[in-house]
Short mmCIF file of C-alpha atoms and ligand atoms in Angstrom, two decimals:
data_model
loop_
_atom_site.label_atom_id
_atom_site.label_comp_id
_atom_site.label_asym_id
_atom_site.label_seq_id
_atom_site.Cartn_x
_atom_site.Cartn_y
_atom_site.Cartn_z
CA UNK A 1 -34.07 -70.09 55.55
CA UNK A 2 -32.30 -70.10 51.87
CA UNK A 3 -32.87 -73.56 50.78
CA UNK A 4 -31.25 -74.73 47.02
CA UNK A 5 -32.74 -78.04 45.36
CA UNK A 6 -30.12 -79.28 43.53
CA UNK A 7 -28.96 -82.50 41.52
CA UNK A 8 -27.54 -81.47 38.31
CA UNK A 9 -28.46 -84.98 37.11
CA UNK A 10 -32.16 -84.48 35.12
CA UNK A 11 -35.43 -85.49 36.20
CA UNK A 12 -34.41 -86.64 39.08
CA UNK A 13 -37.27 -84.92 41.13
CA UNK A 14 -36.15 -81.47 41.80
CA UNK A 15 -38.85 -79.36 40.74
CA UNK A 16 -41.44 -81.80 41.96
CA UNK A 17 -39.96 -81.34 45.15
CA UNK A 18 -39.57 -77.84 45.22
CA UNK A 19 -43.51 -77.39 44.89
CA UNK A 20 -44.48 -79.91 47.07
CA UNK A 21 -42.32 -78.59 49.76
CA UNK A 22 -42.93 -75.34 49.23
CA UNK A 23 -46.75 -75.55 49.17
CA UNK A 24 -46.44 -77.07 52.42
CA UNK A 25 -43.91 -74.85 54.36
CA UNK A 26 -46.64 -72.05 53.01
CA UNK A 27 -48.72 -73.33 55.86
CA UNK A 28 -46.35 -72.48 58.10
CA UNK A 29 -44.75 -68.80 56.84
CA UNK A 30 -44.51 -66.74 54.09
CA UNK A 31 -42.59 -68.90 51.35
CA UNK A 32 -40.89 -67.87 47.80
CA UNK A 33 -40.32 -70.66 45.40
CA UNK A 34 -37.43 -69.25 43.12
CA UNK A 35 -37.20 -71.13 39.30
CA UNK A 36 -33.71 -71.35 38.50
CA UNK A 37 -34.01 -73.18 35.17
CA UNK A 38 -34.61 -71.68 32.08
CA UNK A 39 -37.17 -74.93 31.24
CA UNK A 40 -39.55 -73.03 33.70
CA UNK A 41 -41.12 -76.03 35.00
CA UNK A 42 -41.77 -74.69 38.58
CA UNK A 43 -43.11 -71.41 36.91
CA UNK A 44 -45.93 -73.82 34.64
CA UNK A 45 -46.04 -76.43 37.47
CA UNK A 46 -47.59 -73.52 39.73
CA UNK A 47 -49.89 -72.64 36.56
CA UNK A 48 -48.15 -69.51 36.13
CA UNK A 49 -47.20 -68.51 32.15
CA UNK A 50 -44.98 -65.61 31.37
CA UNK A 51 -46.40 -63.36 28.64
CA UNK A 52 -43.71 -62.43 25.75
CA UNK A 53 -43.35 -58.59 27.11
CA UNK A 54 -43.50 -60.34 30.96
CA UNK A 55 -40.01 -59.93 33.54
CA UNK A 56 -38.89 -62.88 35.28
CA UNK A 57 -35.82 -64.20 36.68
CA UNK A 58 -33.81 -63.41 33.83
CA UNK A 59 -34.40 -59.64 34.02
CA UNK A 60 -34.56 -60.14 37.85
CA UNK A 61 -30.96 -61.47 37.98
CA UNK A 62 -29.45 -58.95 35.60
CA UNK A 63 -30.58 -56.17 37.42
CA UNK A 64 -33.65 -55.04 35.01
CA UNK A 65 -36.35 -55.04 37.54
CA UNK A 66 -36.91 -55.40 41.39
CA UNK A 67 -37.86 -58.59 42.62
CA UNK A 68 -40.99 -56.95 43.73
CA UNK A 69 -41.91 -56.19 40.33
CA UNK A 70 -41.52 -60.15 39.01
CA UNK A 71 -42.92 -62.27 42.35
CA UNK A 72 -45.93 -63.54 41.90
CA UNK A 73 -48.90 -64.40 44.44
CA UNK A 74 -49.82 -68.17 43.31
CA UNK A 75 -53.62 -69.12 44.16
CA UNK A 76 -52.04 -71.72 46.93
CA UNK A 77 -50.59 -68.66 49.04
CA UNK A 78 -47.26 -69.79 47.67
CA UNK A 79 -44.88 -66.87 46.35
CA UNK A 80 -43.35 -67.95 43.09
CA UNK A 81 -40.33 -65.85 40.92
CA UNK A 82 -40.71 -67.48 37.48
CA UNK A 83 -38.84 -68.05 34.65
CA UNK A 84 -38.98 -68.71 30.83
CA UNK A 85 -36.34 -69.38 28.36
CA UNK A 86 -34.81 -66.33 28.78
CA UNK A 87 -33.08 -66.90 31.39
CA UNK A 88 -30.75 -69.11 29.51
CA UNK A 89 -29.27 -66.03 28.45
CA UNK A 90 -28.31 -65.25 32.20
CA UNK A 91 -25.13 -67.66 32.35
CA UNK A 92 -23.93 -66.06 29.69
CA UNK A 93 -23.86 -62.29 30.96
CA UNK A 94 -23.44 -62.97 34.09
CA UNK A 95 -20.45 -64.51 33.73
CA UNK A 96 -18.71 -61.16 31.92
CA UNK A 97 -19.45 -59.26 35.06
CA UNK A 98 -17.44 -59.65 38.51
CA UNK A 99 -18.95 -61.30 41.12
CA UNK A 100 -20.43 -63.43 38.75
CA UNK A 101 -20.71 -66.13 41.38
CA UNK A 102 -22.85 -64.17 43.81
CA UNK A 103 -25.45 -62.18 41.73
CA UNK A 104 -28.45 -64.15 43.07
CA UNK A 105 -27.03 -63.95 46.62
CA UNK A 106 -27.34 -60.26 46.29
CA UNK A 107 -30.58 -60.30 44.13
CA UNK A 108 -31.86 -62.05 47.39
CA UNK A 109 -30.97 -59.93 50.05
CA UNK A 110 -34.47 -57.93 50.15
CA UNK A 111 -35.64 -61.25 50.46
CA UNK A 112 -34.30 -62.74 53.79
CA UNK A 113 -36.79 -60.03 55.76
CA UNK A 114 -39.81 -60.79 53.33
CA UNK A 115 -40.12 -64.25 53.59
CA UNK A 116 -39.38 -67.20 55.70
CA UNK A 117 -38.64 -69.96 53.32
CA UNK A 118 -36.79 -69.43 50.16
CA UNK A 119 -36.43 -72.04 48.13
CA UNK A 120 -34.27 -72.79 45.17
CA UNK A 121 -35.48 -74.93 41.91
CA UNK A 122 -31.82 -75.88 40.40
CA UNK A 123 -31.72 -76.27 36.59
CA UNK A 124 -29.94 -79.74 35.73
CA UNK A 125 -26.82 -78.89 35.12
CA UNK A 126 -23.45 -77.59 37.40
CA UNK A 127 -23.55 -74.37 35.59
CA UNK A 128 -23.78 -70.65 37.00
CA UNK A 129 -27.22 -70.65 38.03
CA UNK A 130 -26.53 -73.71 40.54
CA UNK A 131 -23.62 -72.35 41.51
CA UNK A 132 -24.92 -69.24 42.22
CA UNK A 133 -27.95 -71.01 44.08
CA UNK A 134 -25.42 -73.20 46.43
CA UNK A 135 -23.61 -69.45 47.29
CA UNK A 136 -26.49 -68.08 47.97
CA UNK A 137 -27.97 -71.03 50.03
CA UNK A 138 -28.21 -71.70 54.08
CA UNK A 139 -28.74 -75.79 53.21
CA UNK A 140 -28.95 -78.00 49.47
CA UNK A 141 -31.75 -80.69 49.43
CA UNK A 142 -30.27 -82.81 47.06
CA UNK A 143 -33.29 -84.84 44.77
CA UNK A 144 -31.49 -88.51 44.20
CA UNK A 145 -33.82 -90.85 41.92
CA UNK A 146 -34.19 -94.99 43.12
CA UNK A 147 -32.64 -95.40 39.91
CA UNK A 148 -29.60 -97.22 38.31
CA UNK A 149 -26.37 -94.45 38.42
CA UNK A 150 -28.25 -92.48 40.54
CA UNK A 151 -25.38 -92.71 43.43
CA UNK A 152 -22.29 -92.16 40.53
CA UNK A 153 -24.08 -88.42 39.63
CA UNK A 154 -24.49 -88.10 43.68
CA UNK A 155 -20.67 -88.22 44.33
CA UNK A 156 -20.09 -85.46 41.81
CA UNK A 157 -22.85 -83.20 43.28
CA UNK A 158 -21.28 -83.84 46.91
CA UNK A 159 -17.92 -82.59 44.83
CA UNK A 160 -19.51 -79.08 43.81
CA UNK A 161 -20.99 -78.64 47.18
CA UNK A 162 -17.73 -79.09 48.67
CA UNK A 163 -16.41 -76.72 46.59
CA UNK A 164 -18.61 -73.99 46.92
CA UNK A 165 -18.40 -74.64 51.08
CA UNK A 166 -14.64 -74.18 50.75
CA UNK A 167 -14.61 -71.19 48.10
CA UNK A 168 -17.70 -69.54 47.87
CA UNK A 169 -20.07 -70.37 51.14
CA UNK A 170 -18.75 -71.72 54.05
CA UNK A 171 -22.02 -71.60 55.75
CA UNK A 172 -23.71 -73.83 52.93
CA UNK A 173 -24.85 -77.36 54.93
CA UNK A 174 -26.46 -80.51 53.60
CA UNK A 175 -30.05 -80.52 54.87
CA UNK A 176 -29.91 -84.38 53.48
CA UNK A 177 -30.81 -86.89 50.16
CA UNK A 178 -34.55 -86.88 49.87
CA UNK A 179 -35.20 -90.05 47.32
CA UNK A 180 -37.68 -89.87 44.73
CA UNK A 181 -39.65 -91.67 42.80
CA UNK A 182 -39.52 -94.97 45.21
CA UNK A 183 -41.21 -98.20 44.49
CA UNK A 184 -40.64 -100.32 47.43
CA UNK A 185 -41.34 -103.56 46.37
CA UNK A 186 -38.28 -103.36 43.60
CA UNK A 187 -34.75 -104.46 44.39
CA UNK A 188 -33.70 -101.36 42.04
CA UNK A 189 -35.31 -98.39 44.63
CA UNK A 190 -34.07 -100.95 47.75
CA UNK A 191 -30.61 -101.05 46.13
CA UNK A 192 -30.53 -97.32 46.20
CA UNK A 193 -31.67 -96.59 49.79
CA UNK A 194 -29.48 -99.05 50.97
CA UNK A 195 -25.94 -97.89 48.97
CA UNK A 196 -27.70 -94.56 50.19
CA UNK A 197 -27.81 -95.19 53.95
CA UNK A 198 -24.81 -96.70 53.85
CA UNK A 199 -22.61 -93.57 53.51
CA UNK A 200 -24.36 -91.98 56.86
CA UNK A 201 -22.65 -88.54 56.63
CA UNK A 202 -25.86 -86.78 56.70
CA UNK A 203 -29.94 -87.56 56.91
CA UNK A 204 -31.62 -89.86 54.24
CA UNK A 205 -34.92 -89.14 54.18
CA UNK A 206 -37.88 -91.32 53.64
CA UNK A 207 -38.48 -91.54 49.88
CA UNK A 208 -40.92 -90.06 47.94
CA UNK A 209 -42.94 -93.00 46.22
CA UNK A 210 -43.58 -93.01 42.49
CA UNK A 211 -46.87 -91.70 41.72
CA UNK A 212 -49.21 -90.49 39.23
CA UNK A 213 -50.38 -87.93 41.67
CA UNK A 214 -47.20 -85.83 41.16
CA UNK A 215 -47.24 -85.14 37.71
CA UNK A 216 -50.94 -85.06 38.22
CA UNK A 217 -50.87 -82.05 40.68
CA UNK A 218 -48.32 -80.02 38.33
CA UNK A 219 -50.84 -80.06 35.18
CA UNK A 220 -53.43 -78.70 37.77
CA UNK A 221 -50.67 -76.35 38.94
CA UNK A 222 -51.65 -76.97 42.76
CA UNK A 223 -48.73 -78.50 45.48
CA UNK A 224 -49.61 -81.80 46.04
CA UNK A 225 -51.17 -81.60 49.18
CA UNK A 226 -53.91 -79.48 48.25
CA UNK A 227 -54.40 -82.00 45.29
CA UNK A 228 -54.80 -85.21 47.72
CA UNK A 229 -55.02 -86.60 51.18
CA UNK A 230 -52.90 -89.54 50.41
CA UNK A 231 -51.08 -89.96 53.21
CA UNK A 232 -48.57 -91.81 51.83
CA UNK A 233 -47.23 -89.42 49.52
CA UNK A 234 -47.92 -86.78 52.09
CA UNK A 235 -46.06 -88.40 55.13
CA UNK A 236 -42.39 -88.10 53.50
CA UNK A 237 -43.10 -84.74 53.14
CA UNK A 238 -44.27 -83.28 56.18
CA UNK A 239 -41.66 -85.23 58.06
CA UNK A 240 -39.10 -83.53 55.88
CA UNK A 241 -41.13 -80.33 56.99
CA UNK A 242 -40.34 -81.49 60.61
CA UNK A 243 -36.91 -81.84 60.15
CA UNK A 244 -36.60 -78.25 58.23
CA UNK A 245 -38.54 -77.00 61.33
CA UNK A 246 -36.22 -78.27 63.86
CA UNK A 247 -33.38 -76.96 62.02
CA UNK A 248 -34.92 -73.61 62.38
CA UNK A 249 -34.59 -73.47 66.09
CA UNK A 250 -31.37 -75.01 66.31
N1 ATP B 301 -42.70 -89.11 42.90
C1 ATP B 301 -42.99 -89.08 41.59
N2 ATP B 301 -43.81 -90.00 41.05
C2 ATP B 301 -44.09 -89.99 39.72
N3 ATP B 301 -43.60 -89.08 38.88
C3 ATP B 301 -42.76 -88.14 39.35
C4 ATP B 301 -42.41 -88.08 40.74
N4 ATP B 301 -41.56 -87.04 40.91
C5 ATP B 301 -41.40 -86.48 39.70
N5 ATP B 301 -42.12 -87.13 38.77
C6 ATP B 301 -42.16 -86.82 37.32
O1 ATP B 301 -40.89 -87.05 36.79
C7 ATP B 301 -40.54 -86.02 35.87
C8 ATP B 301 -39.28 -85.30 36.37
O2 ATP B 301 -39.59 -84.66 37.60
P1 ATP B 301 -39.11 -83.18 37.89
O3 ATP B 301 -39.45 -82.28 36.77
O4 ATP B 301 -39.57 -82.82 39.24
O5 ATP B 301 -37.53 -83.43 37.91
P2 ATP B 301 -36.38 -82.35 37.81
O6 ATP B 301 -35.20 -82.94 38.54
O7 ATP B 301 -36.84 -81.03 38.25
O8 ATP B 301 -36.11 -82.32 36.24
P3 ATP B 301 -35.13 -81.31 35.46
O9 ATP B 301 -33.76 -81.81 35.79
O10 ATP B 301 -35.51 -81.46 34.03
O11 ATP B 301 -35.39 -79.95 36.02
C9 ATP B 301 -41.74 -85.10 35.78
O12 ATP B 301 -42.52 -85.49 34.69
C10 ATP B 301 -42.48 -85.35 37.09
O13 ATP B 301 -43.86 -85.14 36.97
MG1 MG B 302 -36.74 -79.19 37.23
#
């Protein structure tokens, strides 16, 4: 399963998401975590850094090395293809080639066989690279912050995903809003799920809460689960495991 995390809104959760997930659906079958954004937050979150002379997804996507040659074996079991700031180059060159749209669909295809779960850390923005993510994609988890505005940047996401469905992937589906960052007991994070629920064309899922432990686990570059038992923090997450599951065998 080709799974993009996108919101091109920033720090929104994506990346957090993309670890925690990932280090969880490692449990269940060989994963690869793919870092999309030339930040390289998933690459450090998973304590990974790229020497100067080191490939990643940069060289990857422009055809310099196999993807063999840049995946990486994280200590968690996870599979991680990182990236620097070189790959901010990528939009850039890509874009004077043809096909410019489905580079990292093809980049991927070695991929399907290899692993189970692939999973897709968008950079913030609606540029190439997410573009290219949503072609290449079976479903988009899309991040949404309980935050003021967070619904306005939601309807222009849900405008590029229709777009790429109709022009670029037809098989692309919303696997659902996860929300992030939650704190219950505010009117601001129930204001959000609620507007969120309300538009019911596909799941909501139960929100992340806001917690220390998140950032916590990236410095120690470890998924959150393997960082702590909290089931609070863990129960969102291996429900939204569930539901990935059961999409599986549909
Ligand atoms: N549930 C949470 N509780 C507390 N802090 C969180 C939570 N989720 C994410 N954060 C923190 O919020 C910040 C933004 O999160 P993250 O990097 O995952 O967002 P992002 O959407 O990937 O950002 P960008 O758009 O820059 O790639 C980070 O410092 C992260 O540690
Ligand atoms: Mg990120």
């Amino acid at each position: 399963m080709f799974l993009a995390i996108a919101n091109h809104k920033g720090g929104v959760g994506k990346t957090t998401s993309t670890l925690a997930l990932g280090g969880l659906l490692s449990e269940l079958g060989s994963c690869l975590v793919v870092d999309l954004d030339p930040q390289g937050n998933l690459t450090t979150g998973l304590g990974v850094e790229l020497g100067s002379d080191q490939p990643g997804a940069y060289h990857w996507l422009t055809g310099q090395v196999t993807a063999a040659q840049v995946i990486q074996k994280t200590a968690s079991g996870l599979y991680l293809l990182p990236a620097d700031g070189n790959l901010s180059r990528a939009e850039m060159e890509l874009l004077q080639k043809s096909g410019a749209f489905y580079t990292l669909r093809d980049r991927l295809t070695s991929c399907r066989e290899q692993f189970r779960y692939v999973l897709m850390d968008c950079p913030p923005s609606r540029g190439l690279l997410t573009i290219n993510a949503l072609a290449a994609a079976d479903w988009v988890l899309i991040p949404v912050q309980c935050q003021f505005f967070a619904l306005k940047g939601l309807s222009a996401l849900l405008e590029t995903v229709d777009h790429v469905q109709r022009r670029l992937n037809p098989k692309l589906q919303i696997l659902g809003v996860l929300p992030t960052m939650a704190e219950m007991q505010t009117i601001m994070t129930q204001d959000v799920l609620n507007a969120l629920t309300a538009q019911q064309n596909f799941p909501i899922f139960k929100p992340l809460p806001k917690s220390v432990k998140f950032p916590e686990s990236n410095l120690a570059g470890e998924p959150i689960h393997r960082y702590t038992h909290d089931a609070r923090l863990l129960t969102p997450l291996r429900e939204l495991v569930q539901f990935i599951q059961r999409q599986e065998t549909l």
